[in-house]
Amino acid sequence: MQDKANINIKDLSPQEIEKFVLDNSLQPFRARQIGKWIYRKGVVSFDEMTDLSKDFRDLLEFSFSIKPSLELEQEQLSEDGTKKYLFKLSDGNQIESVLIPEKGRYTLCISSQVGCALGCTFCMTGTVGKIRNLTPSEILDQYMLVNRYNENCITNIVFMGMGEPLDNIQNLVKAINTLIDPNCLALSPKRITVSTSGLVPKIKELGEQVSVNLAVSLNAPRDELRDEIMPINKRYPIKELIDASVNFPVPNRKFLMFEYVVLKNINDSDSDAHSLGRLLRGIKCKINLLPFNEAYPLPYESPSWERVLKFQDILISYKINVRIRKSRGSDILGACGQLAAKYPSIKVSETRANI
Ligand code: SAH
Ligand code: SF4
């Protein structure tokens, strides 16, 4: 017997599975059957695909692997119900995913890379640097495994975990195509949000390929300040970023979102709130204010609650739809910007190993 090929079948988009089927002179509905077995029924061997012929199952077995590409290392439970999952990849790297229960929904925050190249000064993942992109199967398995551990409760997905999703756009789009395909995971694109620090050409590219929600991490209303805290701004300044964002095709009845991490005495002044109001006035969008989540050794502090409320009031005076996003899972370093996987400085308050 020859060595089995090392391609994970979950690295193929539904379109690529169909091509494989056609290339082997089979009918297209065979691809839909495969999609259902993998993603709906969650089988972990081709032999379980009992409505495919033995010959075809052998061909699949010979061509692909089907086992999960992640191994659960740790699950942590926060006081607020948020759960953080630490997964080991086949090369020993680690990533984290966070499940956030909210009123009427469960949102999974997915990682798209090991580390991140963009080096935003307020973000733990940025301190790691980019180690590598995640494959489509590593992206999808975060959803499949966490969904399985939690009675298939996940209703929404946000690409706000480790990494810059648009710096891994090819694998991101493949994974999204599988997430939304009716024969695979069948999620509505309205329930998927991609968050980006502002890779302007890739925003356009993403919009040409899929229509999902877009969240843009703005974090500063002036180039001078944004250059300082988000180095990517030197390449794609605010005006270009806003232009690309407003042209992004968000799904019907959905709004473009801007994220604004509020850093004490850095970007939280009245004057910055007015600048932000002027910048976004008249744009059909929502703003989420994210009070900075502290994580050693990041050199910033959280603003006071009163400061954030005042900042919000000023934005409301510009008729902007603005919400303050309460930090979730910060006691287990599962909140935005705190994900860094194996960082020895990280303390955990509660740990449940391998459920
Ligand atoms: N790379 C993407 C997605 C991952 S970061 C992006 O930058 O959008 C997800 C969100 O967490 C971003 O809006 C980012 O601005 C925010 N964030 C990063 N560090 C944070 C911190 N320490 N506290 C609060 N939010 C943070
Ligand atoms: Fe990367 Fe996003 Fe963190 Fe910036 S905020 S370093 S882009 S993960």
mmCIF file of C-alpha atoms and ligand atoms in Angstrom, residues 116 122-124 159-161 163-165 195-197 215 217 219 230 259 261 290-294 298 336-338, ligand 1:
data_model
loop_
_atom_site.group_PDB
_atom_site.id
_atom_site.type_symbol
_atom_site.label_atom_id
_atom_site.label_comp_id
_atom_site.label_asym_id
_atom_site.label_seq_id
_atom_site.Cartn_x
_atom_site.Cartn_y
_atom_site.Cartn_z
ATOM 1 C CA CYS A 116 0.237 38.249 13.830
ATOM 2 C CA PHE A 122 -2.079 47.326 22.380
ATOM 3 C CA CYS A 123 -2.476 43.660 21.357
ATOM 4 C CA MET A 124 -0.888 40.566 22.898
ATOM 5 C CA PHE A 159 -12.768 36.271 13.068
ATOM 6 C CA MET A 160 -11.419 38.254 16.011
ATOM 7 C CA GLY A 161 -9.092 35.730 17.575
ATOM 8 C CA GLY A 163 -4.095 36.942 13.707
ATOM 9 C CA GLU A 164 -5.144 39.208 10.879
ATOM 10 C CA PRO A 165 -7.684 37.277 8.777
ATOM 11 C CA SER A 195 -12.445 41.810 11.648
ATOM 12 C CA THR A 196 -9.499 43.586 10.065
ATOM 13 C CA SER A 197 -6.889 46.072 11.120
ATOM 14 C CA ALA A 215 -15.565 44.963 11.375
ATOM 15 C CA SER A 217 -10.422 48.095 13.838
ATOM 16 C CA ASN A 219 -8.833 52.653 17.107
ATOM 17 C CA MET A 230 -1.232 50.482 14.446
ATOM 18 C CA GLU A 259 -14.045 48.832 16.504
ATOM 19 C CA VAL A 261 -10.165 50.092 21.573
ATOM 20 C CA LEU A 290 -13.844 48.248 23.485
ATOM 21 C CA PRO A 291 -12.331 49.433 26.756
ATOM 22 C CA PHE A 292 -8.707 48.264 26.630
ATOM 23 C CA ASN A 293 -8.200 44.809 28.128
ATOM 24 C CA GLU A 294 -5.040 44.847 30.148
ATOM 25 C CA LEU A 298 1.241 45.826 27.185
ATOM 26 C CA CYS A 336 -9.984 40.777 22.726
ATOM 27 C CA GLY A 337 -6.292 41.413 22.448
ATOM 28 C CA GLN A 338 -5.331 39.039 25.253
HETATM 29 N N1 SAH B 1 -6.515 41.289 13.416
HETATM 30 C C1 SAH B 1 -7.889 41.593 13.439
HETATM 31 C C2 SAH B 1 -8.706 40.657 14.294
HETATM 32 C C3 SAH B 1 -8.130 40.255 15.610
HETATM 33 S S1 SAH B 1 -8.067 41.520 16.830
HETATM 34 C C4 SAH B 1 -8.113 43.041 13.847
HETATM 35 O O1 SAH B 1 -7.163 43.677 14.281
HETATM 36 O O2 SAH B 1 -9.239 43.515 13.681
HETATM 37 C C5 SAH B 1 -9.766 41.662 17.276
HETATM 38 C C6 SAH B 1 -10.126 42.974 17.940
HETATM 39 O O3 SAH B 1 -9.505 43.077 19.218
HETATM 40 C C7 SAH B 1 -9.688 44.206 17.168
HETATM 41 O O4 SAH B 1 -10.773 45.106 17.043
HETATM 42 C C8 SAH B 1 -8.615 44.820 18.045
HETATM 43 O O5 SAH B 1 -8.543 46.222 17.867
HETATM 44 C C9 SAH B 1 -9.090 44.408 19.416
HETATM 45 N N2 SAH B 1 -8.054 44.420 20.437
HETATM 46 C C10 SAH B 1 -6.761 44.087 20.295
HETATM 47 N N3 SAH B 1 -6.105 44.199 21.466
HETATM 48 C C11 SAH B 1 -7.015 44.613 22.387
HETATM 49 C C12 SAH B 1 -6.960 44.874 23.787
HETATM 50 N N4 SAH B 1 -5.824 44.706 24.486
HETATM 51 N N5 SAH B 1 -8.094 45.277 24.402
HETATM 52 C C13 SAH B 1 -9.252 45.398 23.713
HETATM 53 N N6 SAH B 1 -9.373 45.132 22.408
HETATM 54 C C14 SAH B 1 -8.253 44.744 21.737
#
